[in-house]
Tab-separated table of C-alpha atoms in Angstrom:
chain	number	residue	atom	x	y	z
A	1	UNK	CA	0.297	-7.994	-15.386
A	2	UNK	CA	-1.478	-6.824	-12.301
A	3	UNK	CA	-4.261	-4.967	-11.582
A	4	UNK	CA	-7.146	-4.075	-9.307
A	5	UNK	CA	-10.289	-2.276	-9.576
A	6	UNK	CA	-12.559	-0.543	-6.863
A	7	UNK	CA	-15.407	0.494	-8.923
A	8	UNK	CA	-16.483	2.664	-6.538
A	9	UNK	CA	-15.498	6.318	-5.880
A	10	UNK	CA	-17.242	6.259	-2.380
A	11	UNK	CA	-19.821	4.183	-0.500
A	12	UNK	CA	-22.522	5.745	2.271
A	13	UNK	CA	-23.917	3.705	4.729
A	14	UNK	CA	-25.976	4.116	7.587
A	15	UNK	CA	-24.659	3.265	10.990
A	16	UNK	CA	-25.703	-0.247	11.758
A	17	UNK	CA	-26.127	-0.996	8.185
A	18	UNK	CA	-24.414	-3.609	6.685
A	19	UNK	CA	-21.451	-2.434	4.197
A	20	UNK	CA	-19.847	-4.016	1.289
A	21	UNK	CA	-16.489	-2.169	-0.542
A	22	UNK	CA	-16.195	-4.113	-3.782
A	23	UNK	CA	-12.819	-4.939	-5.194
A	24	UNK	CA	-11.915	-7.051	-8.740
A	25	UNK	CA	-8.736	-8.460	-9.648
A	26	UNK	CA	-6.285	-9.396	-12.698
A	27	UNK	CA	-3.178	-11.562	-11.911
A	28	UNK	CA	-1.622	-14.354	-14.192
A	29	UNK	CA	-0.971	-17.011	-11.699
A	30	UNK	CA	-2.862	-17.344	-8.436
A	31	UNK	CA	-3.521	-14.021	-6.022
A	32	UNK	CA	-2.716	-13.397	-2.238
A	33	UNK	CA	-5.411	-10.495	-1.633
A	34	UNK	CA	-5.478	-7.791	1.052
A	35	UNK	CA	-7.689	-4.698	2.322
A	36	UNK	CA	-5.731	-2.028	4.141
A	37	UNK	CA	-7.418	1.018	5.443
A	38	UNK	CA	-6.412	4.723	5.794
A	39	UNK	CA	-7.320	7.405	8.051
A	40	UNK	CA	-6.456	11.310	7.407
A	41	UNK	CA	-2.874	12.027	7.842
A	42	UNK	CA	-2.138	8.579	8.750
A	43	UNK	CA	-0.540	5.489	6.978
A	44	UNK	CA	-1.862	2.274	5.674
A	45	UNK	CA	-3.019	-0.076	8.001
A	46	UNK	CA	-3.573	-3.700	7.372
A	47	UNK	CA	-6.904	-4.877	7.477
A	48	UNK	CA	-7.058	-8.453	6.551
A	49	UNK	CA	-5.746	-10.799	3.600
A	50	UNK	CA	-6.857	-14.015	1.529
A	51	UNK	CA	-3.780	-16.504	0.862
A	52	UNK	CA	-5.387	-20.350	0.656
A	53	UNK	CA	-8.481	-21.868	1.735
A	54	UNK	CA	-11.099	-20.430	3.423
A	55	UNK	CA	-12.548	-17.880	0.914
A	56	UNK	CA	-14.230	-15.672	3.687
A	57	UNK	CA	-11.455	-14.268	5.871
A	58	UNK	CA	-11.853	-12.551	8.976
A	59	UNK	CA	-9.514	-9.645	9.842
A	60	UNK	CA	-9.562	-6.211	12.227
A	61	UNK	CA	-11.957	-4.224	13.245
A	62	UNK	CA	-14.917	-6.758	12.605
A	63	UNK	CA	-13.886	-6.780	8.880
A	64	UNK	CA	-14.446	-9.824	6.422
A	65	UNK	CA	-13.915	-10.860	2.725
A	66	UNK	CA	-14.996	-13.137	0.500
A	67	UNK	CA	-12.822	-14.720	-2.098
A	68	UNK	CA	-14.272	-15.648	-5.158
A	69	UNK	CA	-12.375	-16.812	-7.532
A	70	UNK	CA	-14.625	-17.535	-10.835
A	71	UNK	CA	-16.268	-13.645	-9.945
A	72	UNK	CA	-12.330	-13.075	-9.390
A	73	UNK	CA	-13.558	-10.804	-6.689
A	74	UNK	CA	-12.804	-9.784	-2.880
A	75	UNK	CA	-15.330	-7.869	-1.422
A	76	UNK	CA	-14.899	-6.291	1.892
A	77	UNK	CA	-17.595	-6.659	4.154
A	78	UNK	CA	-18.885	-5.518	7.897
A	79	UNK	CA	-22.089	-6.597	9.163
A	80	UNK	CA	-22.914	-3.616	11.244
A	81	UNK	CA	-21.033	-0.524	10.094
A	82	UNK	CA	-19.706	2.205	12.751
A	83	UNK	CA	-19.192	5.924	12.179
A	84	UNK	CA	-15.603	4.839	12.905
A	85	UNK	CA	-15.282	3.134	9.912
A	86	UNK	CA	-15.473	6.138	7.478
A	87	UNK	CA	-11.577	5.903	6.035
A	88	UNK	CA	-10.529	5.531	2.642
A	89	UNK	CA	-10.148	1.496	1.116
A	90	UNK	CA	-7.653	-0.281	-0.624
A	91	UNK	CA	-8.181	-3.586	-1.945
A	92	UNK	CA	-4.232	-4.379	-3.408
A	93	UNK	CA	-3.175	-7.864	-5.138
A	94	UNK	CA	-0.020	-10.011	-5.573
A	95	UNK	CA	0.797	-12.552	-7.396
A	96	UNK	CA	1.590	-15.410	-5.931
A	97	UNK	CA	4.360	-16.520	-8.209
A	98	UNK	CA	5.784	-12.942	-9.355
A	99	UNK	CA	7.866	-11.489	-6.345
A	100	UNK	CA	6.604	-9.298	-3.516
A	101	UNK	CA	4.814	-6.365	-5.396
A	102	UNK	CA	1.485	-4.871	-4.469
A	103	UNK	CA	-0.897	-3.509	-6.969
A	104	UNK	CA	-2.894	-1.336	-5.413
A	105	UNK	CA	-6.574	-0.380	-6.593
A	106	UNK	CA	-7.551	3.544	-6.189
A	107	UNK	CA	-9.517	3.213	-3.380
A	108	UNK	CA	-13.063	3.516	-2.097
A	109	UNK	CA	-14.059	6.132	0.205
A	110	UNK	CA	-16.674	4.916	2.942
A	111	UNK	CA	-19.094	7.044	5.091
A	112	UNK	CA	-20.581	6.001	7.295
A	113	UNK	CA	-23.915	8.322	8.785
A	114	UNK	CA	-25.202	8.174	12.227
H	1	UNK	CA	6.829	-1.941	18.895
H	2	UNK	CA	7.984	0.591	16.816
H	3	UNK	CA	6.716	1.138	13.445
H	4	UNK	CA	8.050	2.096	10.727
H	5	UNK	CA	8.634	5.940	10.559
H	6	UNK	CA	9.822	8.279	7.730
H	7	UNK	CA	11.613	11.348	8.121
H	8	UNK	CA	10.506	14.089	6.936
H	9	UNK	CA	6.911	14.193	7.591
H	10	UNK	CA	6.678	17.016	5.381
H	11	UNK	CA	9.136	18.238	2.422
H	12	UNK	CA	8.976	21.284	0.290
H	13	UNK	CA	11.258	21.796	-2.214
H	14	UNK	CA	11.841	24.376	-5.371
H	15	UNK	CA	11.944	22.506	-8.945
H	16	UNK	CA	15.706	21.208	-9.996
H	17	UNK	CA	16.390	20.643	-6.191
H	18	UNK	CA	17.448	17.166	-4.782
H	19	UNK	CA	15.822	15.760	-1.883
H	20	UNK	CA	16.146	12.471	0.112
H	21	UNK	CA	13.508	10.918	2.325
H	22	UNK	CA	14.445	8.660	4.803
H	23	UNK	CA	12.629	5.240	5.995
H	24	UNK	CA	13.362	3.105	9.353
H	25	UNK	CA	11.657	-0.259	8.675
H	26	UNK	CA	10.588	-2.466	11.785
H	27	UNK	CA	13.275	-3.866	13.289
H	28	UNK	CA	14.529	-7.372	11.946
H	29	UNK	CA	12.044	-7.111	9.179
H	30	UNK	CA	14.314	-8.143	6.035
H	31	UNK	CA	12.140	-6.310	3.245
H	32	UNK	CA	11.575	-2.801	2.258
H	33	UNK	CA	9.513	-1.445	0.100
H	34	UNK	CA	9.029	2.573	-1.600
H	35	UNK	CA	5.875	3.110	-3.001
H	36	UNK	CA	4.317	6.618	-4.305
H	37	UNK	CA	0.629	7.655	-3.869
H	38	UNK	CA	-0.639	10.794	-6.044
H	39	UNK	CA	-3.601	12.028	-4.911
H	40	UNK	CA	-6.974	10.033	-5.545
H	41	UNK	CA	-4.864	7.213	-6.583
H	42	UNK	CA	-3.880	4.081	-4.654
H	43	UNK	CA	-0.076	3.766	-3.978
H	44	UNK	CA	2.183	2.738	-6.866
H	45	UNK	CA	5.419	0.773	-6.395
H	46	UNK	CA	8.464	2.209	-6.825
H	47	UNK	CA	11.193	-0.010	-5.457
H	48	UNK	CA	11.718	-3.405	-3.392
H	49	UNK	CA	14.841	-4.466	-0.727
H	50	UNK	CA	15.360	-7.860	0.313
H	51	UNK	CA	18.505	-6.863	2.422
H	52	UNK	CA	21.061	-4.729	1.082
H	53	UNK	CA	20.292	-5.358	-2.434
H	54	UNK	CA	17.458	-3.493	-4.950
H	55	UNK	CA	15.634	-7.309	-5.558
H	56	UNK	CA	12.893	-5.551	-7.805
H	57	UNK	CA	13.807	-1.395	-8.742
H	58	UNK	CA	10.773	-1.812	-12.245
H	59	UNK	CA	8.704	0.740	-10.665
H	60	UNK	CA	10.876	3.938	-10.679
H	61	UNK	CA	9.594	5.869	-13.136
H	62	UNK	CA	13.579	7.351	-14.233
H	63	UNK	CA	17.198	7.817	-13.458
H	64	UNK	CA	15.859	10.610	-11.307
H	65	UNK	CA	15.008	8.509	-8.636
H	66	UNK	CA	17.415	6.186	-6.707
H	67	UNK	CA	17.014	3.872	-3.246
H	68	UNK	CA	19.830	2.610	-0.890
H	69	UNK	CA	19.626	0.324	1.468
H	70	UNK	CA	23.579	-0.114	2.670
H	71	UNK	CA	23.047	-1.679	6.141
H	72	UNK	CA	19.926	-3.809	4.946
H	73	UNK	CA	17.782	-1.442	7.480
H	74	UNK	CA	17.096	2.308	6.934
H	75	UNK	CA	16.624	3.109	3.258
H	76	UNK	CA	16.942	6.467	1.845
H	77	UNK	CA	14.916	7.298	-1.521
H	78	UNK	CA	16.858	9.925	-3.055
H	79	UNK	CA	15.091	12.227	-6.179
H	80	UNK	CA	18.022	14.598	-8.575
H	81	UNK	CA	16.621	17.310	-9.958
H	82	UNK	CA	12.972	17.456	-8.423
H	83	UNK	CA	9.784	18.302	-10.760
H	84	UNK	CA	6.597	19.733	-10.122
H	85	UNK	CA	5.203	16.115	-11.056
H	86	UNK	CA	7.060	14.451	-8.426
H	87	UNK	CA	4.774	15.915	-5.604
H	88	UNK	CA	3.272	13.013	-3.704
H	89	UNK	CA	3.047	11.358	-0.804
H	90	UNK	CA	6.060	8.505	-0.562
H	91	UNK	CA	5.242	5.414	1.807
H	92	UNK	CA	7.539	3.130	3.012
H	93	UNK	CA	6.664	-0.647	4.426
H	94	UNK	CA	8.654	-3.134	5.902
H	95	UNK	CA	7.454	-7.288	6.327
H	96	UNK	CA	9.197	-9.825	8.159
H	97	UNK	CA	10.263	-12.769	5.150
H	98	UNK	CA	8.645	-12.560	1.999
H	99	UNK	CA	10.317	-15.549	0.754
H	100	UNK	CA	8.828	-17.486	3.029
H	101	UNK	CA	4.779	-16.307	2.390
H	102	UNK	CA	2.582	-14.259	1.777
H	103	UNK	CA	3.647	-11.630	4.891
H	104	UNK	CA	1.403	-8.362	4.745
H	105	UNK	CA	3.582	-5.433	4.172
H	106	UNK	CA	3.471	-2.620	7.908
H	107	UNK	CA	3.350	0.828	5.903
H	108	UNK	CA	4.534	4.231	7.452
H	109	UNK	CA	2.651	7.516	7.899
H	110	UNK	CA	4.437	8.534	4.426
H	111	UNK	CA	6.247	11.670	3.306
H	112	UNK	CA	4.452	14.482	1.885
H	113	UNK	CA	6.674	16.071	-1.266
H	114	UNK	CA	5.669	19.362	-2.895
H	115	UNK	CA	7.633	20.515	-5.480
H	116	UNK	CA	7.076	24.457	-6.498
């Protein structure tokens, strides 16, 4: 079975900081990975995903992740963080060979301070 | 483009009602999705299109809860006899050929569902 964790409730960062949301995962097979972020009263955007290859990925916004696959982690990372960024974070998982199903994680709240 | 939007934004209903929430995927994308987020938790699958046809349903939780797709583009999610427990927020996503790779799923702005 699937599964993600965010073992963090919520992250604070200062503006210009560099941030890091972590994110583990559980799939039998191999994993396609993606971050999608969500604003108040708005719906899930995508962020960026891992399917092959390079294990950092570059997405939206500025956004990267690193796949590592012995850690079995996908961290979300920003080198300089914006007061923009403060949304709620979902790392989610599928596997490669088991249909089209997300797993979502809970989510990580960031804040970002000015 | 369009998105994909979801009709109603909002839906309050009284216990033992039925409801139906309605999703418009992207246009030409062949897979829908339902999924259900409770608050503080991540969203939860509920239910999976490719076309006309309910490719992966493992994620409803009962016979309560049943998805149509009839045209293979706007789904409606339809709830019988609606408990207090059902209150969430229901997203809907659409991507282009999921047979085909690893597409990232476009989500909507969701339906809110209280049940009182």
């Amino acid at each position: 079975a699937q599964s993600v964790a965010q073992p963090e409730d919520q992250v604070n960062v200062a503006e210009g900081n560099p941030l890091t949301v972590k994110c583990t995962y559980s799939v039998s097979g191999n994993p396609y990975l993606f971050w999608y972020v969500q604003y108040p009263n708005r719906g899930l955007q995508f962020l960026l995903k891992y399917i092959t290859g390079d294990n950092l990925v570059k997405g939206s916004y500025g956004f990267e992740a690193e796949f590592n696959k012995s850690q079995t982690s996908f961290h979300l990372k920003k080198p300089s963080a914006l007061v923009s960024d403060s949304a709620l974070y979902f790392c989610a998982v599928r596997d490669m060979e088991y249909g089209n199903k997300l797993v979502f994680g809970a989510g990580t709240i960031l804040r970002v301070k000015s | 483009g369009a998105g994909v939007s979801q009709t109603p934004s909002n839906k309050v209903t009284e216990k033992g009602k039925y409801v139906e929430l309605r999703c418009d995927p992207i246009s030409g994308h062949t897979a829908l999705y339902w999924y259900r987020q409770s608050l503080g938790q991540g969203p939860e699958f509920l239910i999976y299109f490719q076309g006309t046809g309910a490719a992966d349903d493992s994620g409803l939780p009962n016979d309560r809860f049943f998805a149509v797709r009839p045209e293979g583009s706007v789904s409606t999610l339809k709830i019988q006899r609606t408990e207090r427990g059902d209150s969430a927020v229901y997203l809907c996503a659409s991507s282009p050929r999921p047979l085909r790779g690893p597409d990232e799923q476009f989500f909507g702005p969701g339906t809110r569902l209280t049940v009182l």
